[in-house]
Short mmCIF file of C-alpha atoms in Angstrom, two decimals:
data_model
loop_
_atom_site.label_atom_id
_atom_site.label_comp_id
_atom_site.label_asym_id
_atom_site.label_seq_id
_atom_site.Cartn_x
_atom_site.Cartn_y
_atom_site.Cartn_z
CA UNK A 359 0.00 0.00 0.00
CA UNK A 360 1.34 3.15 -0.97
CA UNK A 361 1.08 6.21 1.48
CA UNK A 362 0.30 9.55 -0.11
CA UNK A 363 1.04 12.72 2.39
CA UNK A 364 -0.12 16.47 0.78
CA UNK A 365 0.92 19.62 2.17
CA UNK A 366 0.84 22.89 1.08
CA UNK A 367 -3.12 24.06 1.08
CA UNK A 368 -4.25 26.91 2.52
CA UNK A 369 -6.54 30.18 2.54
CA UNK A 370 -5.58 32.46 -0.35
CA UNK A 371 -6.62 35.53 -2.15
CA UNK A 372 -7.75 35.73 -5.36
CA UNK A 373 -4.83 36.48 -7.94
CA UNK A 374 -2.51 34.24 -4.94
CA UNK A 375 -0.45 31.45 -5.53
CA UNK A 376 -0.18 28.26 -3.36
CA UNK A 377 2.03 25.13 -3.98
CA UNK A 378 1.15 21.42 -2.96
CA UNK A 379 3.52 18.92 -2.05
CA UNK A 380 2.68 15.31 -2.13
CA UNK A 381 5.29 12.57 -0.64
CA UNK A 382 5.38 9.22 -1.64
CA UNK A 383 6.08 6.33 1.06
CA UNK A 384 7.58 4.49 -1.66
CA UNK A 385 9.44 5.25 -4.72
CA UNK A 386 7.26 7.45 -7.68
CA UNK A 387 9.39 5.70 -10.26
CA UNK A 388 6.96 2.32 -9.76
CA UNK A 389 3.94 4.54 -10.32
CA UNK A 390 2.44 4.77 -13.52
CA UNK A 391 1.01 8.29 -13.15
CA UNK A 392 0.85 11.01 -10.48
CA UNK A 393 -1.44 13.22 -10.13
CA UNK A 394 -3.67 15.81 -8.42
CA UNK A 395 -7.34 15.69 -8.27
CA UNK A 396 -9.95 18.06 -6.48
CA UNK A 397 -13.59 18.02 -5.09
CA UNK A 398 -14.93 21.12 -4.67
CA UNK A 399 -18.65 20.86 -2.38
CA UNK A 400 -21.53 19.01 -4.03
CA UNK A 401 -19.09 18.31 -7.39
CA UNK A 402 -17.63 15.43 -8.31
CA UNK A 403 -13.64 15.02 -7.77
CA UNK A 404 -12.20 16.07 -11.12
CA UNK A 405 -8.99 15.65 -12.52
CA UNK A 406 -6.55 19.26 -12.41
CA UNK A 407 -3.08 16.98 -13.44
CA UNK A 408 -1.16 14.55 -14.03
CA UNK A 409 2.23 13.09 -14.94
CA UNK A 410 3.14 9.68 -16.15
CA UNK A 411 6.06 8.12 -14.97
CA UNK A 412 7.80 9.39 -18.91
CA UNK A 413 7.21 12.43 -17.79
CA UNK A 414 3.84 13.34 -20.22
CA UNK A 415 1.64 15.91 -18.50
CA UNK A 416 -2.24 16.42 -18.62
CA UNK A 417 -3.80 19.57 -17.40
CA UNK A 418 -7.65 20.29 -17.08
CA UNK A 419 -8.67 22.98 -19.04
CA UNK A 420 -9.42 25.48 -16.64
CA UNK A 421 -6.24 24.95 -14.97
CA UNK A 422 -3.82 25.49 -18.08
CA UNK A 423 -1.44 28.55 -17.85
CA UNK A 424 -2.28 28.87 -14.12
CA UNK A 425 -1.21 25.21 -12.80
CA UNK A 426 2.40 23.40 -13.04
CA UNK A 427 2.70 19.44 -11.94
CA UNK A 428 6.06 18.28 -11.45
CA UNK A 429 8.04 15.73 -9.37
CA UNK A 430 11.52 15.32 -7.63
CA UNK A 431 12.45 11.56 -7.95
CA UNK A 432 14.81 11.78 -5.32
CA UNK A 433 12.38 13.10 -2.94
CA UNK A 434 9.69 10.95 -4.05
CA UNK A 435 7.65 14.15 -3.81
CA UNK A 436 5.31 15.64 -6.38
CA UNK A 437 4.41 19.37 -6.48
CA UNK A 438 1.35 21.49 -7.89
CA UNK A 439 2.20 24.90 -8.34
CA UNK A 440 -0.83 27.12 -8.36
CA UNK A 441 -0.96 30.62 -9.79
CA UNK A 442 -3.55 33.32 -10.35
CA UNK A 443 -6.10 31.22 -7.83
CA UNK A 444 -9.87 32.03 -8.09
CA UNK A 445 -12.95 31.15 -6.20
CA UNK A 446 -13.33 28.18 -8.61
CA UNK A 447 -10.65 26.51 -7.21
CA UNK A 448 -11.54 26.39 -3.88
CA UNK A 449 -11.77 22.53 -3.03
CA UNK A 450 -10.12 19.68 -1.41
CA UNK A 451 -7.13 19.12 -3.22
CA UNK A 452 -6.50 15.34 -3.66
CA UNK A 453 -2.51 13.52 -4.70
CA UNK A 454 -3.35 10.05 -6.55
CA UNK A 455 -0.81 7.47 -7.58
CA UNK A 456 -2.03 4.86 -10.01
CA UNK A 457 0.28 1.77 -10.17
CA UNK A 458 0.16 -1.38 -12.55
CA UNK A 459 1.21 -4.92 -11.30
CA UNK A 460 0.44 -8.09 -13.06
CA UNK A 461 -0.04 -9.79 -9.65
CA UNK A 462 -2.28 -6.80 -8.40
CA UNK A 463 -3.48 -5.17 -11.33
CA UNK A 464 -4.62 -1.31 -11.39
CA UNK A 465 -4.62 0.68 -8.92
CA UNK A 466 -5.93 4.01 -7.50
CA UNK A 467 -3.79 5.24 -4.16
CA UNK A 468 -5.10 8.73 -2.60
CA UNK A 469 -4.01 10.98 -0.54
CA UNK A 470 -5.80 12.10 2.78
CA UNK A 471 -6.51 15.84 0.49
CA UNK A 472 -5.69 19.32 1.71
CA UNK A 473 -8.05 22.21 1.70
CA UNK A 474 -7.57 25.22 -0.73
CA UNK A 475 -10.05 27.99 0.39
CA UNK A 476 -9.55 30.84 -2.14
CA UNK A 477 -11.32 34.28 -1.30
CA UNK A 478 -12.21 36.69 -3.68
#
C-alpha cells in the first residue's frame, strides 16, 4: 500500500499562488502516473493533473497557464504549483498514484486531500 502525504493548502486571495507537495512512502518511479485531483462541495472530484512516470503531463482545461505538476524523484515528492487562484478553485485538493502490477493489477492510491479555500 502506498502512502500519499499532501501539504501545502491553505486560505488564499484571489490572484494568490499556493504550492502542494505530495510525498510518496515508496518510490514514484513504480507509479504509472501522479497526479492531483480536487472536489470542490456538491461536485464530483475532477482531474486538475497529471504526470506519467515518462514524464507526459495532462492539465484540465481550466487549470492550463495557471497550474504546473512536477516531481523530484529523489524526494519521491510531487508538487502542484498554483498561480492566479480564483474562487473556482476552492476545493479539497487530492494527490493520486495509479500503479500497474500483473499480480495486483490497477490501482488508485489517494491521498488524505488538503483544503484550498480561495477568497475573492
Amino acid at each position: 500500500q502506498v502512502q500519499l502525504v499532501e501539504s501545502g493548502g491553505g486560505l488564499v486571495q484571489a490572484g494568490g499562488s499556493l504550492r502542494l507537495s505530495c510525498v510518496a512512502s515508496t518510490s514514484i518511479w513504480s507509479m504509472n502516473n501522479m497526479g492531483w485531483y480536487r472536489q470542490a462541495p456538491g461536485k464530483q472530484r475532477e482531474l486538475v493533473a497529471h504526470i506519467t512516470s515518462g514524464g507526459s503531463i495532462h492539465y484540465a482545461d481550466s487549470v492550463k497557464g495557471r497550474f504546473t505538476i512536477s516531481r523530484d524523484m529523489a524526494k519521491n515528492t510531487v508538487y502542484l504549483e498554483m498561480n492566479s487562484l480564483n474562487a473556482e478553485d476552492t476545493a479539497v485538493y487530492y494527490c493520486n498514484a495509479h500503479t500497474y502490477t500483473a499480480v495486483a493489477g490497477a490501482y488508485d492510491h489517494w491521498g488524505q486531500g488538503t483544503q484550498v479555500t480561495v477568497s475573492s
